[in-house]
Coordinates of N, CA and C and ligand atoms in Angstrom, one line a residue:
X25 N 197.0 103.5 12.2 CA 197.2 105.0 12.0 C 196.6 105.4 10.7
X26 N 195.6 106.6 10.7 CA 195.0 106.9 9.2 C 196.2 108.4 8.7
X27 N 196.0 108.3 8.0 CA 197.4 109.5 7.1 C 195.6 109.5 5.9
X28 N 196.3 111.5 6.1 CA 195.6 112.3 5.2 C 196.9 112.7 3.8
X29 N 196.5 112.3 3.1 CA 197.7 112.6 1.8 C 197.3 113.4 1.1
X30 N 197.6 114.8 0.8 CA 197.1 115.9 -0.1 C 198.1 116.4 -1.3
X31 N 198.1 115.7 -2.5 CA 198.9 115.6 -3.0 C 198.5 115.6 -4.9
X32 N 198.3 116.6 -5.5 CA 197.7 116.7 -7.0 C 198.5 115.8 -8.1
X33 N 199.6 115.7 -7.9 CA 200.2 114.8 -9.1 C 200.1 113.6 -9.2
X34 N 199.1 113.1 -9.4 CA 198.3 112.0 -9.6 C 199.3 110.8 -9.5
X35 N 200.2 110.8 -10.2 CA 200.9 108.9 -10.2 C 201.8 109.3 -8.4
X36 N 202.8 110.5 -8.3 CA 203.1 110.6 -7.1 C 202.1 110.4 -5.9
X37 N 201.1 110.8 -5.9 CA 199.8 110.1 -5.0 C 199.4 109.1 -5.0
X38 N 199.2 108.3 -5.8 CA 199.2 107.4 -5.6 C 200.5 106.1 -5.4
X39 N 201.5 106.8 -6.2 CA 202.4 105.6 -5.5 C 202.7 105.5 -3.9
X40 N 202.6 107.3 -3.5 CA 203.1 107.0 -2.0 C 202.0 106.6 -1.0
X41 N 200.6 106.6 -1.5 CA 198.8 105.9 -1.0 C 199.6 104.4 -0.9
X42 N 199.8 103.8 -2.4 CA 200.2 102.4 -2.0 C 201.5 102.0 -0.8
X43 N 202.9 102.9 -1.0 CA 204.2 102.5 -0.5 C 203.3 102.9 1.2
X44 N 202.0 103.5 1.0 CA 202.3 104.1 2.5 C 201.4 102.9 3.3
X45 N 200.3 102.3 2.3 CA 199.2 101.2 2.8 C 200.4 99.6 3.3
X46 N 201.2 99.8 2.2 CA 201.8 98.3 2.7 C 203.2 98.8 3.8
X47 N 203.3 99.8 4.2 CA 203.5 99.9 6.1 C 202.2 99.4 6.7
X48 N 201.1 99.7 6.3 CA 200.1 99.2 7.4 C 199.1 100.3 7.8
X49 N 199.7 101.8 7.4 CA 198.7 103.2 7.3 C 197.7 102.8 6.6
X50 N 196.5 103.2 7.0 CA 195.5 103.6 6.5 C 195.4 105.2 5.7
X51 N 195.4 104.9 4.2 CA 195.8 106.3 3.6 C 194.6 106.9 2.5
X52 N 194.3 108.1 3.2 CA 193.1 108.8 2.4 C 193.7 109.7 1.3
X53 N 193.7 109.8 0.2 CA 194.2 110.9 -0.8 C 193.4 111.8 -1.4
X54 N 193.8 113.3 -1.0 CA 193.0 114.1 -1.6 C 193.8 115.0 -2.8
X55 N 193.4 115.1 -4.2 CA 193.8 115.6 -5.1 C 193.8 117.3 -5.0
X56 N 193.2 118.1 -4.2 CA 193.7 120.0 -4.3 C 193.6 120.3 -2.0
X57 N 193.8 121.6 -2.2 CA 193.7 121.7 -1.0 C 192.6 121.9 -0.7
X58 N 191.6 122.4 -1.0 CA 190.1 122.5 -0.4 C 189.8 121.2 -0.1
X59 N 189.7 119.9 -0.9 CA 189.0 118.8 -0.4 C 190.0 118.3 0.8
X60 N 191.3 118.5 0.6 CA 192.5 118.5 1.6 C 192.1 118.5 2.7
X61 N 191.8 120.1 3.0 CA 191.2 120.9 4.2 C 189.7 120.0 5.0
X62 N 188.8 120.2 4.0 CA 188.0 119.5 4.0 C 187.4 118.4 4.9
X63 N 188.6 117.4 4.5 CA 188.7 115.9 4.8 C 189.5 116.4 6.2
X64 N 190.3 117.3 6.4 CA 191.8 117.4 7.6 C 190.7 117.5 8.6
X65 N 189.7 118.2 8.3 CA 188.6 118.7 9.4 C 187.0 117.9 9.9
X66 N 187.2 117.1 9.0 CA 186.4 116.3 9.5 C 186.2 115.2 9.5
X67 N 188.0 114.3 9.4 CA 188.3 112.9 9.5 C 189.2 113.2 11.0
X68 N 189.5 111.9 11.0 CA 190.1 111.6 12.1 C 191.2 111.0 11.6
X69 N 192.5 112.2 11.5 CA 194.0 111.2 10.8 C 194.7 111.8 12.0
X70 N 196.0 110.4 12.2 CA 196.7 111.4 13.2 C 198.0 111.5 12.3
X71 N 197.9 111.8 11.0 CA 199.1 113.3 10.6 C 198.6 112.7 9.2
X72 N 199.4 114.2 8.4 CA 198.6 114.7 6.5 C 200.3 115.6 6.1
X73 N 200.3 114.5 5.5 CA 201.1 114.6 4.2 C 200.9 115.7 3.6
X74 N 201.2 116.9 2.8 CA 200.9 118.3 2.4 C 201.8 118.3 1.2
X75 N 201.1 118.4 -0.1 CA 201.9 119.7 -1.2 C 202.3 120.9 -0.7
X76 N 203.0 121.7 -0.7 CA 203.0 122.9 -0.9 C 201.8 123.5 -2.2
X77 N 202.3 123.0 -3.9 CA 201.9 123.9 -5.0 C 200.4 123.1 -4.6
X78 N 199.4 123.2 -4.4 CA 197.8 122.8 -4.8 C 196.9 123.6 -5.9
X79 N 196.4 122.8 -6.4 CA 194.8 123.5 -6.8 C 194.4 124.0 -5.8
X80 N 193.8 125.1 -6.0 CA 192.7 125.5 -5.2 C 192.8 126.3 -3.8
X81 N 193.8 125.8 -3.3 CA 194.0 126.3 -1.6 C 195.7 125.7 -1.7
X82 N 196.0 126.4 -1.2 CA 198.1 126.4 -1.2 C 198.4 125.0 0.0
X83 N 199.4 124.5 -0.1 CA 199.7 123.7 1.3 C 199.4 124.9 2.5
X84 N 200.2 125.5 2.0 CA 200.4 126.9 3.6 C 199.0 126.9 3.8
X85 N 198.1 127.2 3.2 CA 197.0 127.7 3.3 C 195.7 127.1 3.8
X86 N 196.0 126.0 3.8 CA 195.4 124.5 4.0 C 195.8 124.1 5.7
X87 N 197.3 124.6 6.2 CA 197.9 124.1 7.3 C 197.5 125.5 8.3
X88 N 197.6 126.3 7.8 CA 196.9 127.9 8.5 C 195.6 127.8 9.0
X89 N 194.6 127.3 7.9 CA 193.4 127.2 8.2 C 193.1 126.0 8.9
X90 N 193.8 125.4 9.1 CA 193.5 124.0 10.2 C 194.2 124.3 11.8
X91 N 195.3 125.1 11.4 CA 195.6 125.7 12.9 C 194.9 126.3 13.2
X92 N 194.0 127.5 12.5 CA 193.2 128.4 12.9 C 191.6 128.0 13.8
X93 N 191.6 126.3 13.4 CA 190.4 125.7 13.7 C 190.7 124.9 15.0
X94 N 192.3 125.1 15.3 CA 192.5 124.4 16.4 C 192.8 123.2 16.3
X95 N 193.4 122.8 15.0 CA 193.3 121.7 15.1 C 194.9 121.1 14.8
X96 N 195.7 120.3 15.5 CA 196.8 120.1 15.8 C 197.6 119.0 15.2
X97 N 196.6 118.4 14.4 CA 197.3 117.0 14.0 C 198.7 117.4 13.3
X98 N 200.1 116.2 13.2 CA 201.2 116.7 12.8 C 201.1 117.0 11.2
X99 N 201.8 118.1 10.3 CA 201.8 118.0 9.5 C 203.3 117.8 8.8
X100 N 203.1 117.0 7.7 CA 204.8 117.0 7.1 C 204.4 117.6 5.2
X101 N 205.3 119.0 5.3 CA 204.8 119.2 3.4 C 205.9 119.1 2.8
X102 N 205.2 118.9 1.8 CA 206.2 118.3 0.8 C 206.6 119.4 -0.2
X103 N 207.2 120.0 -1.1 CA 207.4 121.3 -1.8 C 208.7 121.0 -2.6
X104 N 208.3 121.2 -4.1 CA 209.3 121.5 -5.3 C 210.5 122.7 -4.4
X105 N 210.0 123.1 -4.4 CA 211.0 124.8 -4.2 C 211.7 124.1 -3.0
X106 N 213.3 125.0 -3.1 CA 214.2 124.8 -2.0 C 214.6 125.0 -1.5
X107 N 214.2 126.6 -1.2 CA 214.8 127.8 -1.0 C 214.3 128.2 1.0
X108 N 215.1 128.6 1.4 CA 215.4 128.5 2.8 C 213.7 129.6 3.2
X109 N 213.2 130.0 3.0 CA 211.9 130.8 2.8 C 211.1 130.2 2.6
X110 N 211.3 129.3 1.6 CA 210.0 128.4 1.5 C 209.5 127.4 2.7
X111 N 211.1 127.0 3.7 CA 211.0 126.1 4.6 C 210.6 126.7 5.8
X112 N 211.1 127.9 6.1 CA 210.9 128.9 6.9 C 209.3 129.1 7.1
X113 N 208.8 129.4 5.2 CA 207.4 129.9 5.3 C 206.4 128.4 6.1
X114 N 206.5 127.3 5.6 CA 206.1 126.4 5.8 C 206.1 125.8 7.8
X115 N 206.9 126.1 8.1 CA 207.3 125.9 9.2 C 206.4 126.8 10.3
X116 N 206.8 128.3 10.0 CA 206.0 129.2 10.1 C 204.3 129.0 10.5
X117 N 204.0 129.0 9.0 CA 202.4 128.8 9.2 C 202.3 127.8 9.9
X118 N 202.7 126.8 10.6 CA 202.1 126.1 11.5 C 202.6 124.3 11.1
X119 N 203.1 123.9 10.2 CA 203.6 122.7 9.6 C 204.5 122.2 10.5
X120 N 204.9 121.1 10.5 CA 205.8 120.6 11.9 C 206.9 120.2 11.3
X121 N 206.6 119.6 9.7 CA 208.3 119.2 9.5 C 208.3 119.4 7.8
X122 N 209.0 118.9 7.0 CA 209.4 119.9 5.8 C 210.1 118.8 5.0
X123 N 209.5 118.5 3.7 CA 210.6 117.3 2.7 C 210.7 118.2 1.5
X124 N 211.9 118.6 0.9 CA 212.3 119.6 -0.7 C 211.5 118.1 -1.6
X125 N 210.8 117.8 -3.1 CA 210.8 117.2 -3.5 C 212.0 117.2 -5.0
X126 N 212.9 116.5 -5.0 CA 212.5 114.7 -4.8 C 213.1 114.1 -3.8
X127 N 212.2 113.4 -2.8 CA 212.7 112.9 -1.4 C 212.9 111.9 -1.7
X128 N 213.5 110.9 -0.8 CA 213.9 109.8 -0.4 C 211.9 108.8 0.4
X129 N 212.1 108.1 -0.1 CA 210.8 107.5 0.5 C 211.2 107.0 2.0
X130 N 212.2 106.2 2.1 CA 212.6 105.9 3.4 C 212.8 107.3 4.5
X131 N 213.2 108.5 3.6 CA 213.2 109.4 5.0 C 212.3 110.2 4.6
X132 N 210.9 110.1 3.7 CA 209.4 110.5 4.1 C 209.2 109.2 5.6
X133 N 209.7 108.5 5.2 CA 208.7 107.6 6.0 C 209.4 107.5 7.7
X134 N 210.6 108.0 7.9 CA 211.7 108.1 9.4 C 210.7 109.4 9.6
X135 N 210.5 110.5 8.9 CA 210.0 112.0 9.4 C 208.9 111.7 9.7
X136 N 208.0 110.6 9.3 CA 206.5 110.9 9.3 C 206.3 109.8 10.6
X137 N 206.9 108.8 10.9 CA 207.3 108.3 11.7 C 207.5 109.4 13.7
X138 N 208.8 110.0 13.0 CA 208.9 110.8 14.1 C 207.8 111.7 14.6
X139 N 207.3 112.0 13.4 CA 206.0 113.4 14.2 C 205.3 112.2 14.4
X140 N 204.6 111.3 13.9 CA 203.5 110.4 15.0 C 203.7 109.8 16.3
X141 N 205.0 109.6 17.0 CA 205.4 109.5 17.9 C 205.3 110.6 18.8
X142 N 205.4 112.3 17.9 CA 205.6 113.3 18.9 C 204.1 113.8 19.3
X143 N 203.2 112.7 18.5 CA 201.3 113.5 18.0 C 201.1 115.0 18.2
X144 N 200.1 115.0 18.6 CA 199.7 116.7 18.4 C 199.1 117.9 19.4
X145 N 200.8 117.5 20.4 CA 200.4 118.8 21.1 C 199.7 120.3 20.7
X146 N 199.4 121.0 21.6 CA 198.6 122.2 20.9 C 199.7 123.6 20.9
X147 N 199.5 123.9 19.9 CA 200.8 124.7 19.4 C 200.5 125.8 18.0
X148 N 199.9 126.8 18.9 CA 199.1 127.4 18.2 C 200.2 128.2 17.3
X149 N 199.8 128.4 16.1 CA 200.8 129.5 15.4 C 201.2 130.9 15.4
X150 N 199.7 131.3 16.1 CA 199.7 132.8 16.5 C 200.3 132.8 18.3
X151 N 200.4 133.4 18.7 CA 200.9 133.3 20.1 C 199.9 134.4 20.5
X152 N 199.4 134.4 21.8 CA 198.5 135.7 22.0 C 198.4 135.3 23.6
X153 N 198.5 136.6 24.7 CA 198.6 136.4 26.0 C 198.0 137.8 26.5
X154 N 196.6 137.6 27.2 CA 195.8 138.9 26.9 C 195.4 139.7 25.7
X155 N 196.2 140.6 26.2 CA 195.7 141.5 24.7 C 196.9 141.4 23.7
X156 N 197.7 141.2 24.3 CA 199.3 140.9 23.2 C 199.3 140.0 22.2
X157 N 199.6 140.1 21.4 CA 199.2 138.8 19.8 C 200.8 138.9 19.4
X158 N 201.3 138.1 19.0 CA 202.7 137.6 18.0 C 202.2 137.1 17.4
X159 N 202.5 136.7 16.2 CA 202.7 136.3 14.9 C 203.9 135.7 14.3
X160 N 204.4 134.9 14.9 CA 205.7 134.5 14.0 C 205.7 134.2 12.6
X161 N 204.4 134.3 11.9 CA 204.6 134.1 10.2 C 205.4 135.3 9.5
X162 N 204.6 136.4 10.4 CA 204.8 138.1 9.5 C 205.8 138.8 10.5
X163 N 206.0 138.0 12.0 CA 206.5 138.9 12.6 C 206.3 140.1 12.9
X164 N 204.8 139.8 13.3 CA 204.1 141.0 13.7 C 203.6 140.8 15.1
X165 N 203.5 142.3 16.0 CA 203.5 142.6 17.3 C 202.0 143.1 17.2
X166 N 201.5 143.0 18.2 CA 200.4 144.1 18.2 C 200.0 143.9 19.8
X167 N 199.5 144.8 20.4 CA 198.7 145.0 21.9 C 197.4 145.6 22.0
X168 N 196.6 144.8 22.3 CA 195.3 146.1 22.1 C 194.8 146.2 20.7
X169 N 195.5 145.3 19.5 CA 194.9 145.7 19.1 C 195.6 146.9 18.2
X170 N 196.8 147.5 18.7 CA 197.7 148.3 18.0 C 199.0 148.0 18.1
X171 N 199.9 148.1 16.5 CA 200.1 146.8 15.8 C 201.9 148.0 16.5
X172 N 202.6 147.1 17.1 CA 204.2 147.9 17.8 C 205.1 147.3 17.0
X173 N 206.1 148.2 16.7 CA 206.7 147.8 15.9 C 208.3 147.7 16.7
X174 N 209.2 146.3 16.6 CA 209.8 145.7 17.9 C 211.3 145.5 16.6
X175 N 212.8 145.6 17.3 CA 213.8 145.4 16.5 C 213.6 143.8 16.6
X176 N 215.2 143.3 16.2 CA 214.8 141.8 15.7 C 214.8 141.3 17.4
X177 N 215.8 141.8 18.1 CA 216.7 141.2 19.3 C 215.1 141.7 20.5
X178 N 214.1 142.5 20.3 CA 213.1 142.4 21.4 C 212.0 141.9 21.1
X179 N 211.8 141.6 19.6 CA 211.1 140.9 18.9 C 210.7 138.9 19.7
X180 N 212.4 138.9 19.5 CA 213.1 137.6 20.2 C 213.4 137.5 21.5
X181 N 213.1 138.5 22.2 CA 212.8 138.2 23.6 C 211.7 138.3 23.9
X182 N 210.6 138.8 23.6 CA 209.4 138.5 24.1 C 208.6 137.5 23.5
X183 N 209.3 137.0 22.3 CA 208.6 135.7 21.9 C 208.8 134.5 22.8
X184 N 210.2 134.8 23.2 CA 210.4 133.5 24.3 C 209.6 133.9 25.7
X185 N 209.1 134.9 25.9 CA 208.4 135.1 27.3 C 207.1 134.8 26.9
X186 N 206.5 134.9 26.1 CA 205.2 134.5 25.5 C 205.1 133.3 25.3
X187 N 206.4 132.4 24.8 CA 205.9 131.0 25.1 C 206.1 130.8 26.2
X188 N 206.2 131.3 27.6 CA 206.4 130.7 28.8 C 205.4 131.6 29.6
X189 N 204.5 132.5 29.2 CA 203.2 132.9 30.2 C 203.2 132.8 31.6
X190 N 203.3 133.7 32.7 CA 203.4 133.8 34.1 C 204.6 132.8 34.3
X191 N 205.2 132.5 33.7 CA 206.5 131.9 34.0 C 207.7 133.0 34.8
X192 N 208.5 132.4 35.7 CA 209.5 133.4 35.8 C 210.7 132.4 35.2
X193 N 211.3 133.9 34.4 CA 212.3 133.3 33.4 C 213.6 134.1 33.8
X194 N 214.5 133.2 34.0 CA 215.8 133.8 34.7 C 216.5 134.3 33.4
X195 N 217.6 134.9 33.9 CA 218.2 136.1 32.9 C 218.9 135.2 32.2
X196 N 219.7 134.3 32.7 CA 220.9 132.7 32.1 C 219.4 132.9 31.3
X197 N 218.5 132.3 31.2 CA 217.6 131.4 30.2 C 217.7 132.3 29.2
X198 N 217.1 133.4 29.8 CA 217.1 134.5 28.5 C 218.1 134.6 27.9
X199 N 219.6 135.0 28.0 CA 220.6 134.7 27.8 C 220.6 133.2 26.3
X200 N 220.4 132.5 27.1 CA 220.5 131.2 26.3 C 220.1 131.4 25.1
X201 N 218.6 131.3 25.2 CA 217.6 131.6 24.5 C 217.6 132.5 23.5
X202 N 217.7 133.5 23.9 CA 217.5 134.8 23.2 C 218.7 135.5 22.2
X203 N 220.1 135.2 23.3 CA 221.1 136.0 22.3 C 222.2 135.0 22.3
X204 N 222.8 135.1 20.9 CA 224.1 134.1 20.2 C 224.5 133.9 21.1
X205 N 225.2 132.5 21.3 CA 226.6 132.3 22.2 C 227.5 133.2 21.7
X206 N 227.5 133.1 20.5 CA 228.8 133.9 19.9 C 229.2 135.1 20.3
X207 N 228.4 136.1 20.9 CA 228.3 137.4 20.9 C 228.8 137.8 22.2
X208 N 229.7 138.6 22.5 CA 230.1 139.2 23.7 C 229.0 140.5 24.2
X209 N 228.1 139.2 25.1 CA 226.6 139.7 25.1 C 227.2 140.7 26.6
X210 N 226.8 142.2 26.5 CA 227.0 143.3 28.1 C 226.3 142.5 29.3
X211 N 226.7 142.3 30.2 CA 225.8 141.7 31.3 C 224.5 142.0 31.7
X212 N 224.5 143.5 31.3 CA 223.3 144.3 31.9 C 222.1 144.5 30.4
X213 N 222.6 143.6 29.3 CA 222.1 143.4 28.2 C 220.3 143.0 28.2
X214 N 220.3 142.1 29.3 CA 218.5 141.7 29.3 C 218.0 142.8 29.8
X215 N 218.4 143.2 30.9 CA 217.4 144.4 31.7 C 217.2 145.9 31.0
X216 N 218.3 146.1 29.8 CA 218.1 146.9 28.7 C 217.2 146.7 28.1
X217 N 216.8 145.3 27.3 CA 216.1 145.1 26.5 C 214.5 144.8 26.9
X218 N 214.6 144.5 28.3 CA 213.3 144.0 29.2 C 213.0 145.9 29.4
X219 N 213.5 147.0 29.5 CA 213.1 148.0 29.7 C 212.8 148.5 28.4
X220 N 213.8 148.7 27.4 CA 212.7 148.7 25.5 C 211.3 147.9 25.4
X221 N 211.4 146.6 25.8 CA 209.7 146.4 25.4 C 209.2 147.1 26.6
X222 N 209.1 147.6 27.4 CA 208.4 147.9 28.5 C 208.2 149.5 28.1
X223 N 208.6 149.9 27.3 CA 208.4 151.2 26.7 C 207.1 151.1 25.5
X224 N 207.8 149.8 25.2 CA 207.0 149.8 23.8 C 205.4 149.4 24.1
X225 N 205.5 148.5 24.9 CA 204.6 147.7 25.1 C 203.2 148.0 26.3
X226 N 203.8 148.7 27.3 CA 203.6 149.1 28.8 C 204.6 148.6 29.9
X227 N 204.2 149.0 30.7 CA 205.3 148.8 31.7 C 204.2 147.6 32.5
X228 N 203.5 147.5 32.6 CA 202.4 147.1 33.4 C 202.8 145.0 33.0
X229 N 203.6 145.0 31.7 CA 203.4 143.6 31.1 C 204.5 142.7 32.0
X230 N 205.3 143.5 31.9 CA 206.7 142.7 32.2 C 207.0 142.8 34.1
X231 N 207.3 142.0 34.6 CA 207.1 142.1 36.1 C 208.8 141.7 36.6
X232 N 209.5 142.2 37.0 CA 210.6 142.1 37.9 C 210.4 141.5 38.9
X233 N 211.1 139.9 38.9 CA 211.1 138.9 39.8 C 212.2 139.1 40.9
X234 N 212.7 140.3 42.1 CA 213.5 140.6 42.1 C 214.7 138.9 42.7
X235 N 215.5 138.6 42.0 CA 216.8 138.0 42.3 C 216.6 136.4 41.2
X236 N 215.4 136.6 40.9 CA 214.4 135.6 40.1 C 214.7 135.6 38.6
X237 N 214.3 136.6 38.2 CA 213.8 137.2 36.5 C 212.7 137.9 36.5
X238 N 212.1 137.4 35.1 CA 211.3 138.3 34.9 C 209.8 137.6 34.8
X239 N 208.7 138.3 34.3 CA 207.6 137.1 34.7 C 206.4 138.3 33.5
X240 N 206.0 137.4 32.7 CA 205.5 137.5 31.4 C 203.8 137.7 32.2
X241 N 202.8 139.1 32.6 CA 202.1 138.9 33.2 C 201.4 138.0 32.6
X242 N 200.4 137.4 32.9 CA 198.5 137.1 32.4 C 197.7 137.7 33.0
X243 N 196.8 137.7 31.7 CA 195.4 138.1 32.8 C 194.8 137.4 33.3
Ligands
CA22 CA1 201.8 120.0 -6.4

């Protein structure tokens, strides 16, 4: 297994190059994120170790532009800051799993473990289905091209129809999925909400599976 390490504080890089070679990794170290990126795009690792703070190019920014290129290998970053935003942000742009520093080396090495086991399905960060684009970084909507502005709760239901494309998705899933257990959710709650995006959105997107659900068109 080759491991991409992107990591500027020099003795921290290198000690976890060495702790990571005597597992038996093959480990490349790059000191900012440009040569990071660089290397992510034109080596063959199957998963890269991430700073967040870099020279030059951000962790986020380094993990963004490698989704952007399609390119799926697992990432795990690593980040001073500890604040529920930063994990969020990280997660967001496209990163698969998340260490606050100062970690534990044994559970860098269970996490990095786990995502090479899970490799690198494709899992794009932007979500986009025809003309409709999501954004889960900014939580931004747009159709055509023109940018709709969605509450939190329809926001969250058509993200889960978007990850399921020509799918028919029963109302229980949506249910599940979409709103708290906790909440003394009205029965007639989804077909409310399936009729707000269908306002917002067109009516043309969302398809009434009668006795079924609902079914997320494609083109
Ligand atoms: Ca750093």
């Amino acid at each position: 297994m080759r491991l991409l390490l992107v990591e500027d504080e020099e003795r921290l890089g290198r000690a976890l190059q060495r702790g990571l070679q005597s597992e038996g990794f093959a480990v490349d170290l790059a000191g900012d994120g440009a040569s990071g990126l660089e290397l992510a795009l034109h080596g063959e690792y199957d998963a890269m170790i991430l700073d967040v703070m870099l020279p030059r190019l951000s962790g986020y920014r380094v993990v963004r532009a490698l989704r952007a290129e399609r390119n799926w290998m697992p990432v795990l970053m690593l980040s001073a800051k500890d604040g529920e935003y930063d994990q969020a942000d990280g997660l967001d742009c496209g990163a698969d799993d998340y260490l606050t520093k100062p970690f534990s080396y044994v559970v860098l090495l269970a996490r990095l473990r786990a995502l090479l086991r899970r490799g690198a399905p494709e899992r794009p960060s932007v979500l986009t289905v025809g003309t409709l684009r999501l954004d889960p970084a900014c939580h931004r909507v747009s159709r055509g091209g023109h940018e709709v502005s969605l509450t939190i709760r329809e926001y969250a239901l058509l993200e889960y129809l978007m990850r399921r494309p020509g799918e028919v998705v029963s109302k229980t899933e949506i249910l599940d999925h979409v709103w708290d257990a906790s909440l003394d959710t009205a029965p007639n709650a989804v077909e409310v909400y399936i009729g707000y995006l269908r306002r917002k959105l067109g009516r043309d997107l969302l398809e009434t599976v009668r006795g079924a659900g609902y079914r997320l068109r494609t083109p």
